[in-house]
Structure formats: C-alpha cells, structure tokens
Amino acid sequence: MPLKTKSDGRLISFEGSEGSGKSTQIARLAAHFQKTSRDVVTTREPGGTEIGEQIRNIIVHNSKGDEMCAETELLLFTAARAQLVREVIAPALLRGAIVLSDRFLDSSTVYQGIGRNLAADPVAQINRFAVGSVMPDLTIVIDVPEEVSLARLKTRASDLPDRMERENVDFYRKVREGYLVLAKGMSERFIVVDGTKSEDAIEKKIWTEVQARLK
C-alpha cells in the first residue's frame, strides 16, 4: 500500500561519516525551524522507534557483531528504516511537520553498497521496499576527510567505539567518496557542506541553503 505523505511536510536527511557533526547541526537546524513556528520532528537511524532501537543495539553493540555479514547488516538497517518510516516519518509528514533524520536510505547505499561492496541493484531494491514513496526533499552531507573523522572519534567521551566506529581509514575513505559521488549525481537533492569549518559557519551555510531550496 502506498504511503500517504501529502501536505507541506518536508523530510531533510543528514548524512556523512562518523564524527562529521550531524547531531549538532540537526539540533541547530531544528531550532531555526522552531523559531518559525514549524512542527519539527528529529529522529535517527537505525533507531527512532522501540523496534528500531532494539535493531540498533544488535547492529552496533552485539558481542557477535564483528561476525555479521554485509547482507545481514543491510537487512537490519533497512528493517529499522521501514519501521521508522511507517511509525514516525510518514505520519509526521502527513500532518505537515519538518522531519530531520540523522541518516536515511543513502546511508545504506554508501555504507553497505560501497563500503561493504554489495551490488548496487539489490541495495537499491531493498531500500525502495523499505521506504516506499517516502524520499528526502533535501539531503545534507557534512563532508569531512577520513583522517578527520577518525581523529574526532578518538576524542569522544569515554564511550567504547561501536562496530561502525571501529572501521579503518580505507573504509571511511570509501564512505566519503561514495557520498560525494551521490551528491554529484543528484545535485537537486543534495547539499554538501564542509565539515571542517566551525560549527557556527556550518550552521549558517545549512540554514541559508535550506531556506533557498525549500522556499
């Protein structure tokens, strides 16, 4: 059954390597929209629902996680995404909300498709099945070099790194290159922001671009 998402709701996804600063900029963009009296929903992948959070725990914290094959990882991510779309995102869009999502389907294209070397066609088909007709109106990629991403992960608080954060520099290089290729091929949807700039400069760039694209 097609998902109903008409109305003036908008979905903006944030993408980028680990440590790129997505969470900070999502909070800042949400604050901008809230000042305009818009209904704003923020969420994350994998997660955002009770089922999704349980799947997230399997993906990133399970003691046997390092034995997980790429196909299983892809299916778990998209299972969490399917639940998030139907439980949170589609209803929010239908009522006219602005939805800001920390990752969406492009993460699977890049992390599992490019990073894990899975074939592009099955990844795309599984993605489409998971999201139905729900696609981002805008996707913001916060771009940082792989060395910067890894350096930032090392300076995080005492939390133990999860499976994705333990990847090597070659993996993060492929992820970064994958996002830039996607952005170049779909420039009408993607906004690429230099993640090495100051948080204030990144915030200003994002808000300026979002206003221009969504007006």
Coordinates of C-alpha atoms in Angstrom, one line a residue:
M1 CA 0.0 0.0 0.0
P2 CA 1.5 3.4 -1.0
L3 CA 2.3 5.6 2.0
K4 CA 0.4 8.9 2.2
T5 CA 2.6 11.8 2.8
K6 CA 0.9 14.7 1.1
S7 CA 0.7 18.1 2.8
D8 CA 3.5 20.6 3.3
G9 CA 5.7 18.3 5.4
R10 CA 9.3 18.0 4.5
L11 CA 11.9 15.4 5.1
I12 CA 15.5 16.5 5.4
S13 CA 18.1 13.8 5.9
F14 CA 21.7 14.3 7.2
E15 CA 24.5 12.1 6.0
G16 CA 28.2 11.9 6.5
S17 CA 30.9 9.8 8.1
E18 CA 31.1 9.0 11.8
G19 CA 32.2 12.1 13.7
S20 CA 31.1 14.6 11.0
G21 CA 28.9 16.6 13.4
K22 CA 25.5 15.6 12.2
S23 CA 23.8 15.6 15.6
T24 CA 25.0 19.1 16.4
Q25 CA 23.7 20.5 13.1
I26 CA 20.4 18.7 13.3
A27 CA 19.7 20.3 16.7
R28 CA 20.7 23.7 15.3
L29 CA 18.5 23.4 12.2
A30 CA 15.6 22.2 14.3
A31 CA 16.0 25.4 16.4
H32 CA 15.8 27.5 13.3
F33 CA 12.6 25.9 12.1
Q34 CA 11.1 26.1 15.6
K35 CA 11.6 29.8 15.6
T36 CA 9.3 29.9 12.5
S37 CA 6.6 28.0 14.5
R38 CA 7.0 24.8 12.4
D39 CA 6.3 21.4 13.9
V40 CA 9.7 19.7 14.0
V41 CA 10.5 16.0 14.4
T42 CA 14.0 14.8 14.9
T43 CA 15.0 11.1 14.6
R44 CA 17.9 8.9 13.8
E45 CA 18.9 5.7 12.0
P46 CA 19.0 3.0 13.0
G47 CA 16.5 3.7 15.7
G48 CA 13.8 6.3 16.3
T49 CA 11.2 3.6 17.4
E50 CA 11.3 1.0 20.1
I51 CA 11.8 -1.7 17.5
G52 CA 14.4 0.3 15.7
E53 CA 16.4 0.9 18.8
Q54 CA 16.5 -2.8 19.5
I55 CA 17.7 -3.4 16.0
R56 CA 20.3 -0.7 16.5
N57 CA 21.6 -2.5 19.6
I58 CA 22.1 -5.6 17.5
I59 CA 23.9 -3.8 14.8
V60 CA 26.3 -1.7 16.8
H61 CA 26.7 -3.3 20.2
N62 CA 26.1 -7.1 19.9
S63 CA 29.0 -9.1 21.2
K64 CA 29.0 -11.2 18.0
G65 CA 28.7 -8.1 15.8
D66 CA 32.1 -8.5 14.1
E67 CA 30.8 -11.8 12.7
M68 CA 27.9 -10.1 11.0
C69 CA 27.9 -10.4 7.2
A70 CA 27.2 -7.4 5.0
E71 CA 23.9 -8.8 3.8
T72 CA 22.6 -9.2 7.3
E73 CA 23.8 -5.7 8.2
L74 CA 21.9 -4.2 5.2
L75 CA 18.7 -6.0 6.0
L76 CA 18.8 -5.0 9.7
F77 CA 19.4 -1.3 8.7
T78 CA 16.5 -1.4 6.2
A79 CA 14.2 -3.2 8.7
A80 CA 14.7 -0.4 11.2
R81 CA 14.1 2.1 8.4
A82 CA 10.9 0.5 7.3
Q83 CA 9.5 0.7 10.9
L84 CA 10.7 4.3 11.3
V85 CA 9.1 5.5 8.0
R86 CA 5.7 4.0 8.9
E87 CA 5.6 4.7 12.6
V88 CA 7.2 8.2 12.7
I89 CA 8.2 9.8 9.4
A90 CA 5.1 9.3 7.2
P91 CA 2.6 10.4 9.9
A92 CA 4.7 13.4 10.7
L93 CA 4.9 14.5 7.0
L94 CA 1.2 13.9 6.6
R95 CA 0.5 16.4 9.4
G96 CA 2.9 19.0 7.8
A97 CA 5.9 18.6 10.1
I98 CA 9.6 19.1 9.2
V99 CA 11.4 15.8 9.8
L100 CA 15.1 15.9 10.4
S101 CA 16.7 12.4 10.2
D102 CA 20.2 11.5 11.2
R103 CA 20.8 9.2 8.3
F104 CA 18.3 7.7 5.8
L105 CA 18.4 5.4 2.8
D106 CA 21.6 7.0 1.3
S107 CA 23.5 5.5 4.3
S108 CA 22.7 2.0 3.1
T109 CA 23.7 2.9 -0.5
V110 CA 27.1 4.2 0.8
Y111 CA 27.9 2.1 3.9
Q112 CA 26.7 -1.3 2.7
G113 CA 26.7 -0.8 -1.0
I114 CA 30.0 1.0 -1.4
G115 CA 31.7 0.4 1.9
R116 CA 30.8 -3.3 2.1
N117 CA 31.0 -3.9 -1.7
L118 CA 27.4 -5.1 -2.0
A119 CA 25.9 -5.0 -5.5
A120 CA 24.1 -1.7 -6.2
D121 CA 20.9 -3.1 -7.7
P122 CA 19.9 -5.3 -4.7
V123 CA 20.7 -2.5 -2.3
A124 CA 18.6 -0.1 -4.3
Q125 CA 15.7 -2.5 -4.4
I126 CA 15.8 -3.2 -0.7
N127 CA 16.0 0.5 0.0
R128 CA 12.9 1.2 -2.1
F129 CA 11.0 -1.6 -0.5
A130 CA 11.8 -0.2 3.0
V131 CA 10.9 3.4 2.3
G132 CA 8.0 3.1 -0.2
S133 CA 7.3 6.5 -1.6
V134 CA 9.0 8.4 1.2
M135 CA 12.1 10.2 -0.1
P136 CA 14.1 13.1 1.4
D137 CA 13.3 16.5 0.0
L138 CA 16.8 17.5 0.9
T139 CA 19.9 15.6 1.9
I140 CA 22.7 17.4 3.7
V141 CA 26.1 15.8 3.6
I142 CA 28.6 17.1 6.2
D143 CA 31.8 16.2 4.4
V144 CA 35.0 15.6 6.4
P145 CA 38.2 13.8 5.3
E146 CA 38.5 10.3 6.6
E147 CA 41.5 11.3 8.8
V148 CA 39.4 14.0 10.5
S149 CA 36.6 11.6 11.0
L150 CA 38.8 9.0 12.8
A151 CA 40.6 11.7 14.8
R152 CA 37.3 13.0 16.1
L153 CA 36.1 9.6 17.1
K154 CA 39.3 9.2 19.2
T155 CA 38.5 12.4 21.1
R156 CA 34.9 11.4 22.0
A157 CA 34.0 10.8 25.6
S158 CA 34.9 7.5 27.3
D159 CA 32.2 5.6 25.4
L160 CA 33.5 2.4 23.8
P161 CA 33.5 2.6 20.0
D162 CA 30.7 0.7 18.3
R163 CA 31.1 -1.6 15.2
M164 CA 30.9 1.2 12.7
E165 CA 33.3 3.4 14.6
R166 CA 35.9 0.7 14.7
E167 CA 36.3 0.6 10.9
N168 CA 39.7 1.5 9.3
V169 CA 40.7 4.6 7.3
D170 CA 40.2 2.8 4.0
F171 CA 36.5 2.1 4.8
Y172 CA 35.9 5.7 5.7
R173 CA 37.6 6.8 2.5
K174 CA 35.2 4.7 0.5
V175 CA 32.3 6.1 2.5
R176 CA 33.3 9.7 1.9
E177 CA 33.9 9.2 -1.8
G178 CA 30.5 7.4 -2.0
Y179 CA 28.7 10.3 -0.6
L180 CA 30.4 12.8 -2.9
V181 CA 29.5 10.7 -5.9
L182 CA 25.9 10.5 -4.9
A183 CA 25.8 14.2 -4.3
K184 CA 27.3 15.0 -7.7
G185 CA 24.7 12.7 -9.4
M186 CA 21.7 14.1 -7.5
S187 CA 22.6 17.8 -7.0
E188 CA 19.0 18.8 -6.9
R189 CA 18.5 16.9 -3.7
F190 CA 22.0 17.1 -2.1
I191 CA 23.7 19.9 -0.2
V192 CA 27.4 19.3 0.6
V193 CA 28.8 21.3 3.5
D194 CA 32.5 21.4 4.5
G195 CA 32.5 19.8 7.9
T196 CA 36.0 21.1 8.8
K197 CA 34.6 24.6 9.2
S198 CA 33.4 26.0 12.6
E199 CA 30.1 24.8 13.9
D200 CA 28.7 28.3 13.5
A201 CA 29.8 28.5 9.9
I202 CA 28.3 25.1 9.1
E203 CA 25.1 26.1 10.7
K204 CA 24.9 29.3 8.7
K205 CA 25.6 27.5 5.5
I206 CA 23.0 24.9 6.1
W207 CA 20.3 27.3 7.1
T208 CA 21.0 29.5 4.1
E209 CA 20.9 26.6 1.7
V210 CA 17.8 25.1 3.2
Q211 CA 15.8 28.3 3.0
A212 CA 16.8 28.8 -0.6
R213 CA 15.9 25.2 -1.6
L214 CA 12.6 24.9 0.3
K215 CA 11.1 28.3 -0.4

